[in-house]
CSV table of C-alpha atoms in Angstrom, one decimal:
chain,number,residue,atom,x,y,z
A,1,UNK,CA,157.3,45.1,104.8
A,2,UNK,CA,157.6,46.4,101.8
A,3,UNK,CA,155.3,41.8,100.9
A,4,UNK,CA,153.3,43.3,103.3
A,5,UNK,CA,152.2,46.7,101.6
A,6,UNK,CA,152.0,45.8,98.7
A,7,UNK,CA,149.6,42.6,99.3
A,8,UNK,CA,147.3,45.3,101.3
A,9,UNK,CA,147.3,47.1,98.0
A,10,UNK,CA,146.6,44.8,95.7
A,11,UNK,CA,143.9,43.8,98.6
A,12,UNK,CA,142.6,47.7,97.4
A,13,UNK,CA,142.8,47.3,93.9
A,14,UNK,CA,141.3,44.3,93.5
A,15,UNK,CA,138.5,46.3,94.7
A,16,UNK,CA,138.1,48.4,91.4
A,17,UNK,CA,138.8,46.2,88.9
A,18,UNK,CA,136.6,44.4,86.7
A,19,UNK,CA,137.2,40.8,86.4
A,20,UNK,CA,139.5,39.0,85.2
A,21,UNK,CA,140.0,39.3,81.0
A,22,UNK,CA,138.0,36.4,78.3
A,23,UNK,CA,137.8,35.0,75.9
A,24,UNK,CA,135.9,38.2,73.0
A,25,UNK,CA,133.4,36.4,71.4
A,26,UNK,CA,133.9,39.2,67.2
A,27,UNK,CA,130.2,37.8,65.6
A,28,UNK,CA,129.0,40.6,62.5
A,29,UNK,CA,125.9,40.2,63.0
A,30,UNK,CA,125.9,40.6,67.1
A,31,UNK,CA,128.7,44.2,65.8
A,32,UNK,CA,126.1,45.7,64.0
A,33,UNK,CA,123.2,44.2,66.4
A,34,UNK,CA,124.8,46.3,68.6
A,35,UNK,CA,125.8,49.1,66.7
A,36,UNK,CA,122.9,50.0,65.8
A,37,UNK,CA,120.7,49.7,68.9
A,38,UNK,CA,122.8,52.0,70.3
A,39,UNK,CA,123.9,54.7,68.7
A,40,UNK,CA,120.8,56.8,69.6
A,41,UNK,CA,121.9,56.5,73.0
A,42,UNK,CA,125.7,56.8,72.3
A,43,UNK,CA,124.6,60.7,71.1
A,44,UNK,CA,122.7,61.4,73.2
A,45,UNK,CA,125.5,60.6,76.1
A,46,UNK,CA,127.5,63.3,74.1
A,47,UNK,CA,129.6,61.2,72.6
A,48,UNK,CA,130.1,59.4,69.0
A,49,UNK,CA,129.2,56.1,67.3
A,50,UNK,CA,132.5,56.0,65.4
A,51,UNK,CA,134.4,55.8,69.0
A,52,UNK,CA,132.0,54.1,71.1
A,53,UNK,CA,132.3,50.4,70.7
A,54,UNK,CA,130.3,47.3,71.9
A,55,UNK,CA,131.9,44.1,72.7
A,56,UNK,CA,131.0,40.6,73.9
A,57,UNK,CA,132.8,38.4,76.6
A,58,UNK,CA,131.9,35.0,76.3
A,59,UNK,CA,131.3,34.4,80.1
A,60,UNK,CA,128.3,33.0,81.3
A,61,UNK,CA,127.8,35.3,84.0
A,62,UNK,CA,125.4,38.1,84.1
A,63,UNK,CA,127.2,41.7,83.3
A,64,UNK,CA,128.2,44.3,81.7
A,65,UNK,CA,131.8,47.0,82.7
A,66,UNK,CA,133.4,49.1,81.6
A,67,UNK,CA,137.2,49.6,81.7
A,68,UNK,CA,139.0,52.4,80.2
A,69,UNK,CA,138.3,54.1,76.9
A,70,UNK,CA,135.2,53.8,75.3
A,71,UNK,CA,134.4,50.2,75.4
A,72,UNK,CA,131.3,49.3,77.0
A,73,UNK,CA,132.3,45.0,77.6
A,74,UNK,CA,129.1,43.0,77.4
A,75,UNK,CA,129.1,39.1,79.4
A,76,UNK,CA,127.3,36.7,77.2
A,77,UNK,CA,125.2,35.4,80.0
A,78,UNK,CA,123.9,38.9,79.6
A,79,UNK,CA,122.5,38.5,76.2
A,80,UNK,CA,120.8,34.8,77.2
A,81,UNK,CA,119.5,36.4,80.5
A,82,UNK,CA,117.8,39.2,78.5
A,83,UNK,CA,114.7,38.9,76.5
A,84,UNK,CA,114.4,41.9,74.5
A,85,UNK,CA,116.1,44.3,73.1
A,86,UNK,CA,115.2,47.0,75.8
A,87,UNK,CA,116.6,45.5,77.8
A,88,UNK,CA,120.4,45.5,76.7
A,89,UNK,CA,119.5,49.0,75.9
A,90,UNK,CA,119.4,49.9,79.6
A,91,UNK,CA,122.2,47.8,80.5
A,92,UNK,CA,124.3,50.0,78.0
A,93,UNK,CA,123.1,53.1,78.7
A,94,UNK,CA,124.1,52.8,82.0
A,95,UNK,CA,127.5,52.0,80.8
A,96,UNK,CA,127.6,54.6,78.6
A,97,UNK,CA,126.7,56.5,81.5
A,98,UNK,CA,130.3,55.6,83.1
A,99,UNK,CA,132.5,56.8,80.1
A,100,UNK,CA,130.6,59.9,79.6
A,101,UNK,CA,131.5,60.8,83.5
A,102,UNK,CA,134.7,59.6,83.4
A,103,UNK,CA,134.4,56.9,85.9
A,104,UNK,CA,137.2,55.1,85.5
A,105,UNK,CA,139.8,57.3,85.8
A,106,UNK,CA,137.4,59.2,89.1
A,107,UNK,CA,138.0,55.3,90.7
A,108,UNK,CA,141.8,55.9,89.9
A,109,UNK,CA,141.8,59.3,91.6
A,110,UNK,CA,139.5,57.9,94.6
A,111,UNK,CA,141.8,54.9,95.6
A,112,UNK,CA,144.7,57.4,96.6
A,113,UNK,CA,143.3,57.9,100.2
A,114,UNK,CA,141.8,54.6,100.4
A,115,UNK,CA,144.8,53.6,99.6
A,116,UNK,CA,147.2,56.3,101.7
A,117,UNK,CA,144.1,54.9,105.4
A,118,UNK,CA,144.9,51.4,104.8
A,119,UNK,CA,149.2,52.1,104.5
A,120,UNK,CA,148.6,54.3,107.5
A,121,UNK,CA,146.7,52.4,109.6
A,122,UNK,CA,149.0,49.5,108.8
A,123,UNK,CA,152.3,51.2,109.6
A,124,UNK,CA,150.5,51.8,113.4
A,125,UNK,CA,149.3,48.0,113.6
A,126,UNK,CA,153.4,46.4,112.6
A,127,UNK,CA,154.5,49.4,115.2
A,128,UNK,CA,152.3,48.8,117.9
A,129,UNK,CA,153.0,44.7,117.4
A,130,UNK,CA,156.9,45.6,117.5
A,131,UNK,CA,155.7,47.0,121.0
A,132,UNK,CA,153.9,44.7,122.3
A,133,UNK,CA,150.8,45.0,121.7
A,134,UNK,CA,150.0,42.0,119.2
A,135,UNK,CA,146.1,42.1,119.1
A,136,UNK,CA,145.9,45.8,119.1
A,137,UNK,CA,148.4,46.2,116.7
A,138,UNK,CA,146.4,43.2,114.2
A,139,UNK,CA,142.7,45.5,115.3
A,140,UNK,CA,144.2,49.2,114.5
A,141,UNK,CA,144.9,46.9,111.2
A,142,UNK,CA,142.3,45.3,110.8
A,143,UNK,CA,140.0,48.3,111.5
A,144,UNK,CA,142.2,50.5,108.6
A,145,UNK,CA,141.4,48.1,105.7
A,146,UNK,CA,138.0,47.6,106.8
A,147,UNK,CA,137.5,51.7,106.3
A,148,UNK,CA,138.9,52.3,103.5
A,149,UNK,CA,137.0,50.0,102.1
A,150,UNK,CA,134.1,51.4,102.7
A,151,UNK,CA,135.2,54.1,101.4
A,152,UNK,CA,136.1,52.3,97.5
A,153,UNK,CA,132.1,50.4,98.2
A,154,UNK,CA,130.6,54.0,99.1
A,155,UNK,CA,131.8,55.5,96.6
A,156,UNK,CA,131.4,52.8,93.8
A,157,UNK,CA,127.7,53.0,94.9
A,158,UNK,CA,127.6,56.5,94.0
A,159,UNK,CA,129.4,56.0,90.4
A,160,UNK,CA,126.9,53.2,90.2
A,161,UNK,CA,123.7,55.6,90.9
A,162,UNK,CA,124.9,58.1,88.8
A,163,UNK,CA,125.6,55.3,86.0
A,164,UNK,CA,122.0,54.7,86.5
A,165,UNK,CA,120.0,57.7,86.6
A,166,UNK,CA,122.5,59.3,83.2
A,167,UNK,CA,121.6,56.3,81.8
A,168,UNK,CA,117.8,57.1,82.2
A,169,UNK,CA,118.5,60.5,80.4
A,170,UNK,CA,120.3,59.0,77.6
A,171,UNK,CA,117.0,56.7,77.3
A,172,UNK,CA,114.5,59.7,77.9
A,173,UNK,CA,116.4,61.9,75.2
A,174,UNK,CA,117.3,59.3,72.4
A,175,UNK,CA,113.0,58.0,72.4
A,176,UNK,CA,114.3,54.2,74.2
A,177,UNK,CA,111.5,53.1,77.0
A,178,UNK,CA,112.9,52.5,79.8
A,179,UNK,CA,111.1,49.9,80.6
A,180,UNK,CA,113.8,47.4,79.5
A,181,UNK,CA,116.0,49.3,82.6
A,182,UNK,CA,113.2,48.3,85.3
A,183,UNK,CA,112.4,44.4,84.0
A,184,UNK,CA,116.5,44.0,84.2
A,185,UNK,CA,116.5,45.2,87.4
A,186,UNK,CA,113.9,43.3,88.6
A,187,UNK,CA,115.8,40.3,86.7
A,188,UNK,CA,119.0,40.9,88.8
A,189,UNK,CA,116.2,41.1,92.3
A,190,UNK,CA,114.8,38.2,91.1
A,191,UNK,CA,117.8,35.8,90.9
A,192,UNK,CA,118.9,38.0,94.4
A,193,UNK,CA,116.0,36.0,96.3
A,194,UNK,CA,116.7,33.2,94.2
A,195,UNK,CA,119.7,32.8,95.3
A,196,UNK,CA,119.0,33.1,99.2
A,197,UNK,CA,120.3,36.4,99.2
A,198,UNK,CA,118.2,38.0,101.6
A,199,UNK,CA,119.3,40.6,104.5
A,200,UNK,CA,121.9,41.7,102.1
A,201,UNK,CA,123.9,44.6,104.0
A,202,UNK,CA,124.4,47.3,101.7
A,203,UNK,CA,126.8,49.4,103.1
A,204,UNK,CA,129.5,45.6,101.7
A,205,UNK,CA,127.4,46.0,98.5
A,206,UNK,CA,129.6,48.2,94.7
A,207,UNK,CA,126.3,48.9,93.5
A,208,UNK,CA,123.2,50.0,95.4
A,209,UNK,CA,120.7,46.9,96.0
A,210,UNK,CA,118.4,46.1,93.0
A,211,UNK,CA,115.3,47.4,94.8
A,212,UNK,CA,117.2,50.6,96.0
A,213,UNK,CA,117.9,51.2,92.4
A,214,UNK,CA,114.0,50.5,90.9
A,215,UNK,CA,112.4,52.5,93.4
A,216,UNK,CA,115.1,55.2,91.8
A,217,UNK,CA,114.4,55.0,88.6
A,218,UNK,CA,111.3,54.2,88.2
A,219,UNK,CA,109.0,57.8,88.4
A,220,UNK,CA,111.6,59.5,85.9
A,221,UNK,CA,111.3,56.5,83.2
A,222,UNK,CA,107.5,56.1,84.0
A,223,UNK,CA,107.4,59.9,83.2
A,224,UNK,CA,109.0,60.3,80.5
A,225,UNK,CA,107.5,60.5,77.1
A,226,UNK,CA,108.9,57.3,75.9
A,227,UNK,CA,107.9,55.1,78.5
A,228,UNK,CA,105.3,53.8,75.7
A,229,UNK,CA,107.2,53.3,72.6
A,230,UNK,CA,107.2,50.1,71.5
A,231,UNK,CA,110.2,48.3,71.0
A,232,UNK,CA,111.7,49.0,67.2
A,233,UNK,CA,110.1,45.3,66.3
A,234,UNK,CA,113.5,45.4,63.6
A,235,UNK,CA,116.1,45.3,66.2
A,236,UNK,CA,113.9,42.7,68.0
A,237,UNK,CA,113.9,40.6,64.9
A,238,UNK,CA,117.7,41.2,65.1
A,239,UNK,CA,118.7,40.4,69.2
A,240,UNK,CA,116.3,37.2,69.2
A,241,UNK,CA,118.7,35.9,65.8
A,242,UNK,CA,121.9,36.8,67.6
A,243,UNK,CA,121.0,35.2,70.9
A,244,UNK,CA,120.0,32.2,69.1
A,245,UNK,CA,122.9,32.0,67.5
A,246,UNK,CA,125.3,32.6,70.3
A,247,UNK,CA,123.5,30.2,72.5
A,248,UNK,CA,123.9,27.0,69.6
A,249,UNK,CA,127.7,28.4,69.9
A,250,UNK,CA,128.5,29.1,73.3
A,251,UNK,CA,126.5,26.1,74.6
A,252,UNK,CA,127.6,22.1,74.3
A,253,UNK,CA,125.7,20.8,71.6
A,254,UNK,CA,123.6,18.5,73.1
A,255,UNK,CA,121.8,21.7,75.3
A,256,UNK,CA,121.4,23.0,71.8
A,257,UNK,CA,119.6,20.3,70.4
A,258,UNK,CA,117.5,19.9,73.3
A,259,UNK,CA,116.1,23.5,73.1
A,260,UNK,CA,115.6,23.6,69.7
A,261,UNK,CA,115.0,20.9,68.4
A,262,UNK,CA,114.1,20.0,64.8
A,263,UNK,CA,110.4,20.0,64.7
A,264,UNK,CA,111.3,23.7,65.3
A,265,UNK,CA,111.6,25.0,61.9
A,266,UNK,CA,112.6,29.0,62.4
A,267,UNK,CA,115.4,31.2,61.5
A,268,UNK,CA,116.1,30.8,65.4
A,269,UNK,CA,116.4,27.4,65.5
A,270,UNK,CA,118.3,26.4,61.9
A,271,UNK,CA,120.9,29.1,63.1
A,272,UNK,CA,121.2,27.4,66.6
A,273,UNK,CA,121.4,24.1,64.9
A,274,UNK,CA,124.0,24.8,62.1
A,275,UNK,CA,126.3,25.5,65.1
A,276,UNK,CA,125.6,22.8,67.2
A,277,UNK,CA,126.3,20.6,64.1
A,278,UNK,CA,129.1,22.0,62.9
A,279,UNK,CA,130.8,22.1,66.9
A,280,UNK,CA,129.3,18.1,66.9
A,281,UNK,CA,131.4,17.7,64.0
A,282,UNK,CA,128.4,16.9,61.4
A,283,UNK,CA,129.3,19.0,58.6
A,284,UNK,CA,125.7,17.9,56.5
A,285,UNK,CA,123.5,17.7,59.0
A,286,UNK,CA,125.0,21.4,59.3
A,287,UNK,CA,124.9,22.1,56.3
A,288,UNK,CA,121.4,20.9,55.6
A,289,UNK,CA,120.7,23.9,58.6
A,290,UNK,CA,122.6,26.9,56.6
A,291,UNK,CA,120.4,25.3,53.6
A,292,UNK,CA,117.6,26.2,55.7
A,293,UNK,CA,118.5,29.6,56.3
A,294,UNK,CA,119.5,30.7,52.2
A,295,UNK,CA,115.7,28.8,51.6
A,296,UNK,CA,114.3,31.9,53.6
A,297,UNK,CA,116.2,34.7,52.9
A,298,UNK,CA,118.5,34.0,49.7
A,299,UNK,CA,120.4,37.8,50.0
A,300,UNK,CA,120.0,37.5,53.5
A,301,UNK,CA,124.8,38.3,54.1
A,302,UNK,CA,124.9,36.7,57.9
A,303,UNK,CA,123.2,33.7,56.4
A,304,UNK,CA,125.5,33.5,52.8
A,305,UNK,CA,128.3,33.8,55.8
A,306,UNK,CA,127.3,31.0,57.7
A,307,UNK,CA,126.8,28.5,55.1
A,308,UNK,CA,130.3,29.8,53.4
A,309,UNK,CA,132.1,29.0,57.4
A,310,UNK,CA,130.8,25.5,56.8
A,311,UNK,CA,132.0,25.1,53.7
A,312,UNK,CA,135.3,26.2,54.2
A,313,UNK,CA,135.9,24.6,57.4
A,314,UNK,CA,134.5,21.1,56.5
A,315,UNK,CA,137.5,21.8,54.1
A,316,UNK,CA,135.4,22.7,51.0
A,317,UNK,CA,137.1,26.6,50.7
A,318,UNK,CA,136.3,26.3,46.8
A,319,UNK,CA,132.1,25.4,47.2
A,320,UNK,CA,132.5,28.2,50.1
A,321,UNK,CA,133.3,31.0,47.9
A,322,UNK,CA,130.0,32.4,46.0
A,323,UNK,CA,128.7,32.2,49.0
A,324,UNK,CA,131.3,34.1,51.5
A,325,UNK,CA,132.6,36.6,48.4
A,326,UNK,CA,128.2,37.3,48.2
A,327,UNK,CA,128.4,38.0,51.5
A,328,UNK,CA,131.5,40.5,51.6
A,329,UNK,CA,129.7,42.4,49.0
A,330,UNK,CA,126.0,41.8,50.9
A,331,UNK,CA,127.5,42.8,54.1
A,332,UNK,CA,129.4,45.9,52.7
A,333,UNK,CA,132.7,44.8,52.4
A,334,UNK,CA,132.3,43.9,56.4
A,335,UNK,CA,135.8,43.0,57.8
A,336,UNK,CA,134.9,39.9,59.7
A,337,UNK,CA,133.3,38.9,56.7
A,338,UNK,CA,135.8,39.9,54.4
A,339,UNK,CA,138.5,37.8,56.6
A,340,UNK,CA,136.6,34.3,56.1
A,341,UNK,CA,136.5,35.0,52.4
A,342,UNK,CA,140.2,35.7,52.4
A,343,UNK,CA,141.0,33.1,53.9
A,344,UNK,CA,138.8,30.8,52.2
A,345,UNK,CA,140.5,32.2,48.7
A,346,UNK,CA,144.1,31.0,50.4
A,347,UNK,CA,142.4,28.0,50.7
A,348,UNK,CA,141.7,26.7,47.7
A,349,UNK,CA,145.6,27.0,47.1
A,350,UNK,CA,144.9,28.5,44.0
A,351,UNK,CA,147.4,30.9,42.4
A,352,UNK,CA,144.8,32.6,40.6
A,353,UNK,CA,143.0,33.2,43.7
A,354,UNK,CA,146.1,35.7,45.7
A,355,UNK,CA,145.4,38.5,44.4
A,356,UNK,CA,141.6,38.5,45.1
A,357,UNK,CA,142.6,37.5,48.6
A,358,UNK,CA,145.5,40.1,49.0
A,359,UNK,CA,142.5,43.3,48.1
A,360,UNK,CA,139.9,41.3,50.2
A,361,UNK,CA,141.7,41.7,53.4
A,362,UNK,CA,143.8,44.9,52.4
A,363,UNK,CA,139.9,46.4,52.8
A,364,UNK,CA,139.3,44.3,56.0
A,365,UNK,CA,142.7,44.8,58.2
A,366,UNK,CA,141.8,48.3,57.0
A,367,UNK,CA,138.4,49.0,57.8
A,368,UNK,CA,139.0,46.9,61.5
A,369,UNK,CA,141.6,47.7,64.0
A,370,UNK,CA,141.8,44.9,66.2
A,371,UNK,CA,141.6,42.0,63.7
A,372,UNK,CA,144.7,40.0,64.2
A,373,UNK,CA,143.6,36.5,61.7
A,374,UNK,CA,143.2,39.0,59.0
A,375,UNK,CA,146.5,40.5,58.9
A,376,UNK,CA,147.8,36.5,59.1
A,377,UNK,CA,146.0,35.9,56.2
A,378,UNK,CA,146.8,38.8,54.4
A,379,UNK,CA,151.2,37.9,54.9
A,380,UNK,CA,150.0,33.9,53.9
A,381,UNK,CA,148.4,35.7,50.8
A,382,UNK,CA,151.7,37.4,50.4
A,383,UNK,CA,153.9,35.3,51.3
A,384,UNK,CA,152.6,32.6,48.6
A,385,UNK,CA,152.2,35.4,45.5
A,386,UNK,CA,156.1,35.6,46.5
A,387,UNK,CA,156.5,39.3,47.8
A,388,UNK,CA,158.1,39.1,51.9
A,389,UNK,CA,158.6,42.8,52.4
A,390,UNK,CA,155.1,42.8,52.6
A,391,UNK,CA,153.8,39.4,54.0
A,392,UNK,CA,157.0,40.9,56.7
A,393,UNK,CA,155.1,43.8,57.1
A,394,UNK,CA,151.9,42.0,57.4
A,395,UNK,CA,153.5,39.4,60.4
A,396,UNK,CA,155.5,43.0,61.8
A,397,UNK,CA,151.8,44.6,62.2
A,398,UNK,CA,150.1,41.3,63.8
A,399,UNK,CA,152.6,41.1,66.4
A,400,UNK,CA,152.6,44.8,67.4
A,401,UNK,CA,149.1,44.6,67.8
A,402,UNK,CA,149.7,41.2,70.4
A,403,UNK,CA,152.5,42.3,72.2
A,404,UNK,CA,154.9,40.6,70.3
A,405,UNK,CA,157.4,43.2,70.7
A,406,UNK,CA,160.0,40.9,69.4
A,407,UNK,CA,158.5,40.0,66.3
A,408,UNK,CA,157.2,42.7,65.4
A,409,UNK,CA,161.2,44.4,65.5
A,410,UNK,CA,162.9,41.9,63.7
A,411,UNK,CA,159.9,41.7,61.1
A,412,UNK,CA,159.5,45.5,60.9
A,413,UNK,CA,163.1,46.1,60.0
A,414,UNK,CA,163.5,43.3,57.0
A,415,UNK,CA,160.0,45.3,56.0
A,416,UNK,CA,161.7,48.2,56.3
A,417,UNK,CA,165.8,46.6,54.3
A,418,UNK,CA,163.7,45.1,51.7
A,419,UNK,CA,160.2,48.1,50.2
A,420,UNK,CA,160.6,51.0,48.4
A,421,UNK,CA,162.1,54.0,50.5
A,422,UNK,CA,159.1,56.5,52.0
A,423,UNK,CA,156.4,54.5,51.0
A,424,UNK,CA,154.0,54.7,52.7
A,425,UNK,CA,154.0,50.7,53.7
A,426,UNK,CA,157.6,51.8,54.6
A,427,UNK,CA,156.9,54.1,56.6
A,428,UNK,CA,154.4,52.5,57.9
A,429,UNK,CA,156.9,49.3,59.0
A,430,UNK,CA,159.1,52.1,60.5
A,431,UNK,CA,156.7,53.7,63.2
A,432,UNK,CA,156.3,49.8,64.1
A,433,UNK,CA,160.5,49.3,64.1
A,434,UNK,CA,160.4,52.2,66.5
A,435,UNK,CA,157.2,51.9,68.7
A,436,UNK,CA,158.5,48.4,69.7
A,437,UNK,CA,161.7,49.5,70.1
A,438,UNK,CA,160.3,51.3,72.5
A,439,UNK,CA,157.8,49.0,74.2
A,440,UNK,CA,160.6,46.7,74.8
A,441,UNK,CA,162.9,49.0,76.2
A,442,UNK,CA,160.9,49.4,79.3
A,443,UNK,CA,159.6,46.6,79.8
A,444,UNK,CA,163.5,45.8,80.1
A,445,UNK,CA,163.6,48.7,82.6
A,446,UNK,CA,160.4,47.9,84.4
A,447,UNK,CA,161.7,44.1,85.2
A,448,UNK,CA,165.3,45.4,86.3
A,449,UNK,CA,163.2,47.5,88.7
C-alpha cells in the first residue's frame, strides 16, 4: 500500500518539475551579455539585477525554466535556435514573470489538492479491488489519476499565460520591442509542424499552444511604444559572438569547421574555430585563431582570455600570464577570468608568482560565490606557500559549496585549531564547521527514517 502511494505521488510530482539537472556552462562574456540584456526587464519586474541570475545549461533542447529562487536557466539549444538577442530577451522576460509572480511556490501549493484527489481515488480503488471489483477499482484509480493530472496541467497553462502577459509588460516598460517574443513563439510553432505535431489536445499540455500564445500577445505587443524600437546593435553583436563561441565549444570540431570554414575571417568564425582546434588538440591552429582575434582588437579582454586559456591548457602557463593578466584587468577583475589567471600563476611552478595568485584568487572568491574551482586554486596557492590553516579553510569552503559535509567539517576544524582566534577567517571556519555538522546530522536522521 505504501509503495503504491509513493509511486502515484512521484508520478504527480514529476509533472511539475523541470528537466533533470544538466551541466552548467560558465563563461565571463556570456554572463556579462545575459546581465546587460536582462537588466532593464528585471527592473521592470520589480526585481534587483544584483539578485537575478541567468544561467546557461548545456542542453541542445530549446528550453528555459525557473526552479525556485531568482535564477533563470537557459538551455544552450535555445541560444543556438535564436536569430537575435531580442528573441532571447523575450524568453527571459517570460521567465521573469514566473519569478516575480512566485509561480514555483504557487505550483507547490497547487499540488496539494491534486495529490489529495489522487490518493483518495487510489484508496477507493484499492477498496473496490479488495471487495472483488478489480476492473471497477482500476477504473476509479485511473479516473482519479486523470483528473489530478488535468488539474495540474490546467494550473500550469494558466501560469504560462500569466507569465506571457507579464513578460510582455516588462518588455514594454523597459522599452524593448516584443518582436523577438513573437518571432520565437513562431519558431516553436513551426517546430511543432515540422515534427508532425498536428491535432494536439490543448488540454493535455503544460503550456498553451504556440498559436494561442501568439494570438493572445500580438495586439498588446504591437500597441506598445517599443514595438518599432530597433534591437540594440551592440547587444546583437555581443550575442552573435557568444553564439559562435558556444557553438565552437559544445559542437564536435568537424561540425564547427564545416559551419565556419577557413575562408570565413569574421570574428565569429575565429572564435568558433579557436575552440574547435583547441578541442581537437591542434594547439598551433588554436593559437593562430586566438592571435587573429587579438589582431582585430588587442584590448578586448575576452579575446585576451581565450588566448591565455589556450596557451595555459597547451602547457604554456608562463606565456599565458600576459594575456590573462590583461584580461583580468580589462574585465574589471571578472571572477571567472581572474580564476584562470590565478590558475596560470600557480601552474608556472614559480613560487614568486604565488603571492599574486593568492591576491587575485581572493578577489575572485569574494565576487563569485558559485566558483568552487577558485577555492581549489586558492587552497593550492596557500598550500604551496606553507600556509596550511588557510589552505584548509579554502578546502572547507569548496567542500561546503559542493555538499561534501565530511570534508567540510574536517577541514574547518583543522583551520579553527590553527588560525588566530576571533579573526574573520577563524569565525568563517567556525560557521562552516557548525553548519556542515548540522547538515550531516540532518542527513543522518533522514536516512534513519
